[in-house]
CSV table of C-alpha atoms in Angstrom, one decimal:
chain,number,residue,atom,x,y,z
M,1,MET,CA,-11.3,-116.8,-104.4
M,2,ASN,CA,-11.7,-113.0,-104.7
M,3,LEU,CA,-8.3,-112.0,-106.0
M,4,VAL,CA,-8.6,-108.3,-104.9
M,5,GLY,CA,-6.5,-106.4,-102.4
M,6,ASN,CA,-5.3,-103.0,-101.3
M,7,TRP,CA,-1.5,-103.2,-100.7
M,8,SER,CA,1.0,-100.8,-99.3
M,9,TYR,CA,4.6,-101.5,-98.2
M,10,PRO,CA,7.0,-99.7,-95.9
M,11,THR,CA,9.4,-96.9,-96.1
M,12,ALA,CA,13.2,-96.3,-96.2
M,13,VAL,CA,14.8,-98.5,-93.6
M,14,LYS,CA,18.4,-98.2,-92.4
M,15,PHE,CA,19.1,-101.6,-90.9
M,16,GLY,CA,22.2,-102.8,-89.2
M,17,ALA,CA,24.3,-102.6,-86.1
M,18,GLY,CA,25.6,-99.0,-85.5
M,19,ARG,CA,23.2,-97.4,-87.9
M,20,ILE,CA,22.0,-95.0,-85.1
M,21,ALA,CA,25.1,-93.0,-86.1
M,22,GLU,CA,23.2,-92.0,-89.2
M,23,LEU,CA,20.5,-90.2,-87.2
M,24,GLY,CA,21.5,-86.8,-88.4
M,25,GLU,CA,21.5,-87.9,-92.0
M,26,ALA,CA,18.1,-89.5,-91.5
M,27,CYS,CA,16.6,-86.3,-90.2
M,28,ALA,CA,18.1,-84.3,-93.1
M,29,ALA,CA,16.6,-86.8,-95.6
M,30,ALA,CA,13.2,-86.3,-93.9
M,31,GLY,CA,13.5,-82.5,-93.9
M,32,ILE,CA,13.7,-82.2,-90.1
M,33,LYS,CA,15.8,-79.5,-88.6
M,34,ARG,CA,14.3,-79.0,-85.1
M,35,PRO,CA,13.0,-82.4,-84.0
M,36,LEU,CA,11.2,-83.4,-80.8
M,37,LEU,CA,12.4,-86.7,-79.4
M,38,VAL,CA,9.4,-88.6,-78.1
M,39,THR,CA,9.9,-91.6,-75.9
M,40,ASP,CA,8.4,-93.3,-72.8
M,41,ARG,CA,9.2,-92.6,-69.2
M,42,GLY,CA,11.1,-95.8,-68.7
M,43,LEU,CA,13.5,-95.1,-71.5
M,44,ALA,CA,14.0,-91.4,-70.8
M,45,GLY,CA,16.8,-91.7,-68.4
M,46,LEU,CA,18.6,-94.8,-69.9
M,47,PRO,CA,21.9,-94.6,-71.6
M,48,VAL,CA,20.4,-95.5,-75.0
M,49,THR,CA,18.2,-92.4,-74.9
M,50,GLN,CA,21.0,-90.2,-73.7
M,51,GLY,CA,23.1,-91.4,-76.6
M,52,VAL,CA,20.4,-90.5,-79.0
M,53,LEU,CA,20.1,-87.0,-77.5
M,54,GLU,CA,23.9,-86.6,-77.8
M,55,ARG,CA,23.8,-87.6,-81.5
M,56,MET,CA,21.0,-85.1,-82.0
M,57,GLU,CA,23.0,-82.3,-80.4
M,58,ALA,CA,26.1,-83.2,-82.4
M,59,ALA,CA,24.1,-83.0,-85.6
M,60,GLY,CA,22.9,-79.5,-84.8
M,61,LEU,CA,19.3,-80.8,-84.0
M,62,GLY,CA,19.1,-79.7,-80.4
M,63,ARG,CA,18.1,-82.2,-77.7
M,64,ALA,CA,14.5,-81.5,-77.0
M,65,MET,CA,12.7,-84.5,-75.5
M,66,PHE,CA,9.1,-85.4,-74.4
M,67,SER,CA,8.7,-88.5,-72.3
M,68,GLU,CA,5.3,-88.3,-70.5
M,69,VAL,CA,4.2,-91.5,-72.2
M,70,ASP,CA,2.4,-94.3,-70.4
M,71,PRO,CA,2.9,-98.0,-71.3
M,72,ASN,CA,-0.6,-97.8,-72.9
M,73,PRO,CA,-0.5,-94.2,-74.3
M,74,ASN,CA,-3.7,-92.2,-74.0
M,75,GLU,CA,-5.1,-88.9,-75.3
M,76,VAL,CA,-3.8,-87.1,-72.2
M,77,ASN,CA,-0.3,-88.1,-73.1
M,78,LEU,CA,-0.9,-87.1,-76.7
M,79,ALA,CA,-2.3,-83.6,-75.7
M,80,ALA,CA,0.8,-83.0,-73.6
M,81,GLY,CA,3.1,-84.1,-76.4
M,82,VAL,CA,1.4,-81.9,-79.0
M,83,ALA,CA,1.7,-79.0,-76.6
M,84,ALA,CA,5.4,-79.6,-76.1
M,85,PHE,CA,5.8,-79.9,-79.9
M,86,ASN,CA,4.1,-76.7,-80.7
M,87,GLU,CA,5.6,-74.7,-77.8
M,88,GLY,CA,9.0,-75.8,-78.9
M,89,GLY,CA,8.6,-74.8,-82.5
M,90,HIS,CA,9.5,-78.2,-83.8
M,91,ASP,CA,9.3,-79.4,-87.4
M,92,GLY,CA,9.4,-83.1,-87.0
M,93,VAL,CA,9.5,-86.0,-84.5
M,94,ILE,CA,12.1,-88.7,-83.7
M,95,ALA,CA,10.0,-91.5,-82.2
M,96,LEU,CA,12.1,-93.7,-80.0
M,97,GLY,CA,11.2,-96.8,-78.1
M,98,GLY,CA,8.9,-99.8,-78.1
M,99,GLY,CA,5.3,-99.6,-79.2
M,100,SER,CA,4.3,-96.9,-76.7
M,101,GLY,CA,7.0,-94.4,-77.6
M,102,LEU,CA,6.8,-95.1,-81.3
M,103,ASP,CA,3.0,-94.8,-81.4
M,104,LEU,CA,2.8,-91.7,-79.3
M,105,GLY,CA,5.6,-90.1,-81.3
M,106,LYS,CA,3.9,-90.8,-84.6
M,107,LEU,CA,0.6,-89.4,-83.3
M,108,VAL,CA,2.2,-86.2,-82.0
M,109,ALA,CA,3.5,-85.7,-85.5
M,110,PHE,CA,0.1,-86.4,-86.9
M,111,MET,CA,-2.0,-84.2,-84.5
M,112,ALA,CA,0.4,-81.2,-84.0
M,113,GLY,CA,-1.4,-79.3,-86.8
M,114,GLN,CA,-4.9,-80.8,-86.7
M,115,THR,CA,-8.0,-79.0,-85.5
M,116,ARG,CA,-10.3,-81.9,-84.9
M,117,PRO,CA,-10.1,-84.3,-81.9
M,118,VAL,CA,-8.0,-87.4,-82.4
M,119,TRP,CA,-10.9,-89.8,-82.1
M,120,ASP,CA,-12.2,-88.3,-85.4
M,121,PHE,CA,-9.4,-90.2,-87.2
M,122,GLU,CA,-10.0,-93.7,-85.9
M,123,ASP,CA,-9.4,-96.4,-88.4
M,124,ILE,CA,-13.0,-96.6,-89.6
M,125,GLY,CA,-13.8,-96.4,-93.3
M,126,ASP,CA,-12.3,-93.2,-94.8
M,127,TRP,CA,-12.2,-91.2,-91.6
M,128,TRP,CA,-8.5,-90.6,-92.2
M,129,THR,CA,-9.5,-88.3,-95.1
M,130,ARG,CA,-10.8,-85.8,-92.4
M,131,ALA,CA,-7.2,-84.9,-91.5
M,132,ASP,CA,-5.3,-82.0,-93.0
M,133,ALA,CA,-2.5,-84.0,-94.6
M,134,ASP,CA,-0.3,-81.0,-95.2
M,135,ALA,CA,-0.2,-80.3,-91.4
M,136,ILE,CA,1.4,-83.7,-90.7
M,137,VAL,CA,5.1,-83.4,-89.9
M,138,PRO,CA,7.8,-85.9,-90.9
M,139,ILE,CA,8.8,-88.7,-88.6
M,140,VAL,CA,12.0,-90.6,-88.1
M,141,ALA,CA,11.4,-93.9,-86.1
M,142,VAL,CA,14.0,-95.6,-84.0
M,143,PRO,CA,12.8,-98.9,-82.4
M,144,THR,CA,14.5,-100.1,-79.2
M,145,THR,CA,12.5,-103.3,-78.9
M,146,ALA,CA,11.8,-106.1,-81.4
M,147,GLY,CA,8.1,-106.6,-81.3
M,148,THR,CA,5.4,-104.1,-82.4
M,149,GLY,CA,6.9,-103.2,-85.8
M,150,SER,CA,5.3,-99.8,-85.3
M,151,GLU,CA,8.3,-98.2,-87.0
M,152,VAL,CA,6.9,-99.4,-90.4
M,153,GLY,CA,3.2,-98.8,-89.6
M,154,ARG,CA,0.8,-96.2,-90.7
M,155,ALA,CA,-1.2,-96.1,-87.5
M,156,GLY,CA,-0.9,-95.6,-83.8
M,157,VAL,CA,-2.8,-97.3,-80.9
M,158,LEU,CA,-4.3,-94.9,-78.4
M,159,THR,CA,-6.3,-95.8,-75.2
M,160,SER,CA,-9.1,-93.6,-74.1
M,161,SER,CA,-8.5,-92.6,-70.5
M,162,GLU,CA,-12.3,-92.4,-70.0
M,163,THR,CA,-13.6,-95.6,-71.5
M,164,HIS,CA,-10.3,-97.7,-71.4
M,165,VAL,CA,-10.9,-98.7,-75.0
M,166,LYS,CA,-8.0,-98.9,-77.4
M,167,LYS,CA,-8.5,-97.2,-80.7
M,168,ILE,CA,-6.4,-97.4,-83.9
M,169,ILE,CA,-5.6,-94.0,-85.4
M,170,PHE,CA,-4.7,-94.2,-89.0
M,171,HIS,CA,-3.3,-92.0,-91.8
M,172,PRO,CA,-1.0,-93.0,-94.6
M,173,LYS,CA,1.4,-90.1,-93.7
M,174,VAL,CA,1.8,-91.4,-90.2
M,175,LEU,CA,4.3,-93.9,-91.8
M,176,PRO,CA,7.8,-92.7,-90.8
M,177,ALA,CA,9.8,-91.1,-93.6
M,178,VAL,CA,13.0,-92.9,-92.4
M,179,VAL,CA,13.5,-95.8,-90.0
M,180,ILE,CA,16.7,-96.7,-88.2
M,181,CYS,CA,16.7,-100.4,-87.1
M,182,ASP,CA,19.9,-100.8,-85.1
M,183,PRO,CA,19.9,-104.1,-83.2
M,184,GLU,CA,22.5,-102.7,-80.8
M,185,LEU,CA,19.8,-100.6,-79.2
M,186,THR,CA,17.9,-103.7,-78.2
M,187,VAL,CA,20.8,-105.4,-76.4
M,188,GLY,CA,19.9,-104.0,-73.0
M,189,MET,CA,16.3,-105.4,-73.0
M,190,PRO,CA,15.6,-107.6,-69.9
M,191,LYS,CA,14.5,-111.2,-70.5
M,192,ALA,CA,10.8,-110.5,-69.8
M,193,ILE,CA,10.6,-107.6,-72.3
M,194,THR,CA,12.6,-109.6,-74.8
M,195,ALA,CA,10.1,-112.4,-74.6
M,196,GLY,CA,7.0,-110.3,-74.5
M,197,THR,CA,8.0,-108.1,-77.5
M,198,GLY,CA,9.3,-111.0,-79.4
M,199,LEU,CA,6.1,-112.9,-79.0
M,200,ASP,CA,4.2,-109.8,-80.1
M,201,ALA,CA,6.1,-110.1,-83.4
M,202,PHE,CA,5.2,-113.8,-83.5
M,203,ALA,CA,1.5,-113.1,-82.9
M,204,HIS,CA,1.5,-110.6,-85.7
M,205,CYS,CA,3.0,-113.2,-88.1
M,206,VAL,CA,0.7,-116.0,-86.9
M,207,GLU,CA,-2.4,-113.9,-87.3
M,208,ALA,CA,-1.4,-112.5,-90.7
M,209,PHE,CA,-0.7,-116.1,-91.9
M,210,SER,CA,-4.1,-117.2,-90.5
M,211,SER,CA,-6.1,-114.3,-92.0
M,212,PRO,CA,-8.5,-115.2,-94.8
M,213,HIS,CA,-7.8,-112.1,-96.8
M,214,TYR,CA,-6.0,-112.3,-100.1
M,215,HIS,CA,-2.4,-110.9,-99.8
M,216,PRO,CA,0.2,-113.4,-101.0
M,217,MET,CA,3.1,-111.1,-100.4
M,218,SER,CA,2.2,-110.6,-96.7
M,219,GLN,CA,1.5,-114.3,-96.5
M,220,GLY,CA,5.1,-115.1,-97.4
M,221,ILE,CA,6.5,-112.4,-95.2
M,222,ALA,CA,4.5,-113.7,-92.2
M,223,LEU,CA,5.7,-117.2,-92.8
M,224,GLU,CA,9.4,-116.2,-92.8
M,225,GLY,CA,8.8,-113.9,-89.8
M,226,MET,CA,7.5,-116.9,-87.8
M,227,ARG,CA,10.6,-118.8,-88.8
M,228,LEU,CA,12.9,-116.0,-87.6
M,229,VAL,CA,11.2,-115.7,-84.3
M,230,ILE,CA,11.2,-119.5,-83.7
M,231,GLU,CA,14.9,-119.7,-84.4
M,232,ASN,CA,16.1,-116.5,-82.8
M,233,LEU,CA,13.9,-115.5,-79.9
M,234,PRO,CA,15.2,-118.2,-77.6
M,235,LYS,CA,18.8,-117.2,-78.4
M,236,ALA,CA,18.1,-113.5,-77.7
M,237,TYR,CA,16.2,-114.5,-74.5
M,238,GLU,CA,19.0,-116.7,-73.2
M,239,ASN,CA,21.8,-114.3,-74.3
M,240,GLY,CA,20.9,-110.7,-74.6
M,241,GLU,CA,24.3,-109.9,-76.1
M,242,ASP,CA,23.7,-112.2,-79.1
M,243,LEU,CA,23.7,-109.4,-81.7
M,244,GLU,CA,22.9,-111.7,-84.6
M,245,ALA,CA,19.8,-113.0,-82.8
M,246,ARG,CA,18.8,-109.5,-81.9
M,247,ALA,CA,19.1,-108.4,-85.5
M,248,HIS,CA,16.9,-111.3,-86.8
M,249,MET,CA,14.3,-110.4,-84.2
M,250,MET,CA,14.3,-106.8,-85.2
M,251,SER,CA,13.7,-108.0,-88.8
M,252,ALA,CA,10.9,-110.2,-87.7
M,253,ALA,CA,9.2,-107.4,-85.8
M,254,ALA,CA,9.1,-105.2,-88.9
M,255,MET,CA,8.0,-108.2,-91.0
M,256,GLY,CA,5.1,-108.8,-88.6
M,257,ALA,CA,3.8,-105.3,-88.9
M,258,VAL,CA,4.1,-105.5,-92.7
M,259,GLY,CA,2.5,-108.9,-92.7
M,260,PHE,CA,-0.5,-107.9,-90.7
M,261,GLN,CA,-1.7,-105.6,-93.5
M,262,LYS,CA,-3.3,-108.9,-94.4
M,263,GLY,CA,-5.2,-108.8,-91.2
M,264,LEU,CA,-5.1,-109.5,-87.5
M,265,GLY,CA,-7.6,-111.6,-85.5
M,266,ALA,CA,-8.9,-112.9,-82.2
M,267,ILE,CA,-5.6,-112.8,-80.5
M,268,HIS,CA,-5.5,-109.0,-80.8
M,269,ALA,CA,-9.2,-108.6,-80.4
M,270,LEU,CA,-8.9,-110.3,-76.9
M,271,SER,CA,-5.6,-108.7,-75.9
M,272,HIS,CA,-6.5,-105.0,-76.7
M,273,PRO,CA,-9.3,-104.8,-74.1
M,274,VAL,CA,-7.2,-106.7,-71.5
M,275,GLY,CA,-4.4,-104.2,-71.9
M,276,ALA,CA,-6.6,-101.2,-71.8
M,277,HIS,CA,-8.5,-102.3,-68.7
M,278,PHE,CA,-5.7,-104.0,-66.7
M,279,GLY,CA,-2.5,-102.4,-68.0
M,280,THR,CA,-0.9,-105.7,-69.1
M,281,HIS,CA,2.0,-105.9,-71.5
M,282,HIS,CA,0.6,-106.2,-75.0
M,283,GLY,CA,2.9,-108.8,-76.4
M,284,THR,CA,2.8,-111.0,-73.3
M,285,THR,CA,-1.0,-110.8,-73.4
M,286,ASN,CA,-1.0,-111.9,-77.0
M,287,ALA,CA,1.1,-114.9,-76.1
M,288,VAL,CA,-1.2,-115.9,-73.3
M,289,CYS,CA,-4.2,-115.7,-75.6
M,290,MET,CA,-2.6,-117.5,-78.6
M,291,PRO,CA,-3.2,-121.2,-77.6
M,292,ALA,CA,-6.9,-120.7,-77.1
M,293,VAL,CA,-7.3,-118.8,-80.4
M,294,LEU,CA,-5.4,-121.4,-82.4
M,295,GLU,CA,-7.7,-124.1,-81.1
M,296,PHE,CA,-10.8,-121.9,-81.9
M,297,ASN,CA,-9.6,-121.2,-85.4
M,298,ALA,CA,-8.4,-124.8,-86.1
M,299,PRO,CA,-11.2,-125.8,-88.5
M,300,VAL,CA,-10.2,-123.1,-90.9
M,301,ILE,CA,-6.4,-122.7,-90.4
M,302,ALA,CA,-5.2,-126.3,-89.8
M,303,GLU,CA,-4.5,-127.1,-93.4
M,304,ARG,CA,-2.3,-124.1,-94.0
M,305,PHE,CA,-0.3,-124.8,-90.9
M,306,ASP,CA,0.0,-128.4,-91.9
M,307,ARG,CA,1.9,-127.1,-95.0
M,308,ALA,CA,3.9,-124.5,-93.0
M,309,ALA,CA,5.0,-126.6,-90.1
M,310,PRO,CA,7.9,-128.4,-92.0
M,311,TYR,CA,9.3,-125.1,-93.1
M,312,LEU,CA,9.2,-123.9,-89.5
M,313,GLY,CA,11.0,-127.0,-88.4
M,314,ILE,CA,8.0,-128.4,-86.5
M,315,ASN,CA,6.8,-131.9,-86.8
M,316,GLY,CA,3.1,-133.0,-86.7
M,317,GLY,CA,1.5,-130.3,-88.8
M,318,PHE,CA,-1.0,-128.0,-87.1
M,319,ALA,CA,-1.3,-130.2,-84.0
M,320,GLY,CA,2.5,-130.0,-83.7
M,321,PHE,CA,2.4,-126.2,-84.1
M,322,LYS,CA,-0.2,-125.8,-81.3
M,323,ALA,CA,1.9,-128.0,-79.0
M,324,PHE,CA,5.0,-126.0,-80.0
M,325,VAL,CA,3.3,-122.7,-79.1
M,326,ALA,CA,2.4,-123.9,-75.6
M,327,GLU,CA,6.0,-125.1,-75.1
M,328,PHE,CA,7.4,-121.9,-76.6
M,329,ASN,CA,5.5,-119.8,-74.1
M,330,ASP,CA,6.6,-121.9,-71.2
M,331,ARG,CA,10.2,-121.8,-72.3
M,332,LEU,CA,10.1,-118.0,-72.5
M,333,GLY,CA,8.5,-117.6,-69.0
M,334,ILE,CA,5.0,-116.5,-70.2
M,335,PRO,CA,2.2,-116.9,-67.6
M,336,GLN,CA,-0.3,-119.7,-68.2
M,337,GLY,CA,-3.7,-118.1,-68.7
M,338,LEU,CA,-5.2,-114.7,-68.2
M,339,LYS,CA,-5.9,-115.4,-64.6
M,340,ALA,CA,-2.1,-115.3,-64.0
M,341,LEU,CA,-2.2,-111.8,-65.4
M,342,GLY,CA,-4.8,-110.8,-62.8
M,343,ILE,CA,-7.8,-111.0,-65.1
M,344,THR,CA,-11.0,-112.2,-63.4
M,345,GLU,CA,-14.1,-114.1,-64.7
M,346,ASP,CA,-16.4,-111.2,-63.7
M,347,SER,CA,-14.5,-108.9,-66.1
M,348,ILE,CA,-15.4,-110.9,-69.2
M,349,PRO,CA,-18.6,-109.0,-70.1
M,350,ALA,CA,-16.8,-105.7,-70.1
M,351,LEU,CA,-13.9,-107.1,-72.1
M,352,VAL,CA,-16.3,-108.7,-74.6
M,353,LYS,CA,-18.1,-105.4,-75.1
M,354,ASP,CA,-14.9,-103.8,-76.2
M,355,ALA,CA,-13.5,-106.8,-78.1
M,356,VAL,CA,-16.5,-107.2,-80.4
M,357,THR,CA,-15.9,-103.7,-81.8
M,358,ASP,CA,-12.1,-104.1,-82.2
M,359,PRO,CA,-10.9,-103.8,-85.8
M,360,SER,CA,-8.8,-107.0,-85.4
M,361,CYS,CA,-12.0,-109.0,-85.4
M,362,GLY,CA,-12.3,-108.5,-89.1
M,363,GLY,CA,-9.2,-110.5,-89.9
M,364,ASN,CA,-10.1,-113.6,-87.9
M,365,PRO,CA,-10.7,-116.7,-90.0
M,366,VAL,CA,-13.8,-117.5,-88.0
M,367,GLU,CA,-16.4,-114.8,-87.6
M,368,LEU,CA,-16.4,-113.3,-84.1
M,369,ASN,CA,-19.4,-112.3,-82.0
M,370,GLU,CA,-20.2,-111.7,-78.4
M,371,GLU,CA,-20.9,-115.3,-77.6
M,372,ASN,CA,-17.8,-116.9,-79.0
M,373,LEU,CA,-15.6,-114.0,-77.8
M,374,ALA,CA,-16.8,-114.7,-74.2
M,375,ASP,CA,-16.1,-118.4,-74.8
M,376,LEU,CA,-12.6,-117.5,-76.0
M,377,TYR,CA,-11.9,-115.4,-72.9
M,378,ARG,CA,-12.9,-118.3,-70.7
M,379,ALA,CA,-10.7,-120.7,-72.7
M,380,ALA,CA,-7.8,-118.3,-72.3
M,381,MET,CA,-8.3,-118.0,-68.5
């Protein structure tokens, strides 16, 4: 075994019910005096966002907001956000929301002072070193879902409006300076979003645990993240007011994003093109793809899940885990197969073309290529 790895762990996290009250202190700690709140269109008019704006105003931070953010943010959204940031003379970003609001907010903070196009900073090799690090402004992240874990991530996902390909934009300074994880902000999530975002966190943990790369700290975090989702997502789904379950899910979301420093895999390689081309919900798409990917990776990952299953409260080792995942999806109202999401057989060649270049491929236990990716899409149909 090659015992070599490059490890990085998250930032300051203020975790707990009611911690949104510390927003002003968080901005002060990050050195932000004139923030731009970035969130998505769906959240912009909701009480949770109005409450954040009121807290900003009470703290003397103004109440500037940008919300022209699509469910799968693109470079057009980003350009509009950067323009709003620079025209308003802001010095930092409060990124609020699920993955779309958090990612776009982080990328606005990243790109506000850059002179090169955003695609020059895709997560390829050392492309991140092209950026002017001194021009990146600080970020305070406030998640309102429990899924992506973007609040503790050093990258943002951006979809090209021209090619419909999702790209990961990376820089170490995209990591938020302060994170406020307040589970009270997730209480209003509808069942479908609770399930989809929660299963996104689960997919992150499953893929990190499956990844062949050496990262024992992330391996342990991924295992515990799976347990938290298994025990608490059904509770949060059935009773959205269960604050304890919501808190555990918020922890699991952050753990999934920390865990996948070890790597992602075919679940994400499949789901990214589907989301980019068809506009599907990312976490829900991950959940739909997971059974086929588990079966595909079985020769390599079965033994480690045999060991993990008892800790997760699952009988029957890896076979039991696979059966559990299918039942878990059904229990949480997840569609059965990509066809149920509107994906057609004739779209597979285009999806494969994008999937084969997705960075997630590199973390899959079994090497991926055009042929087996096409087979995986068919199996997930």
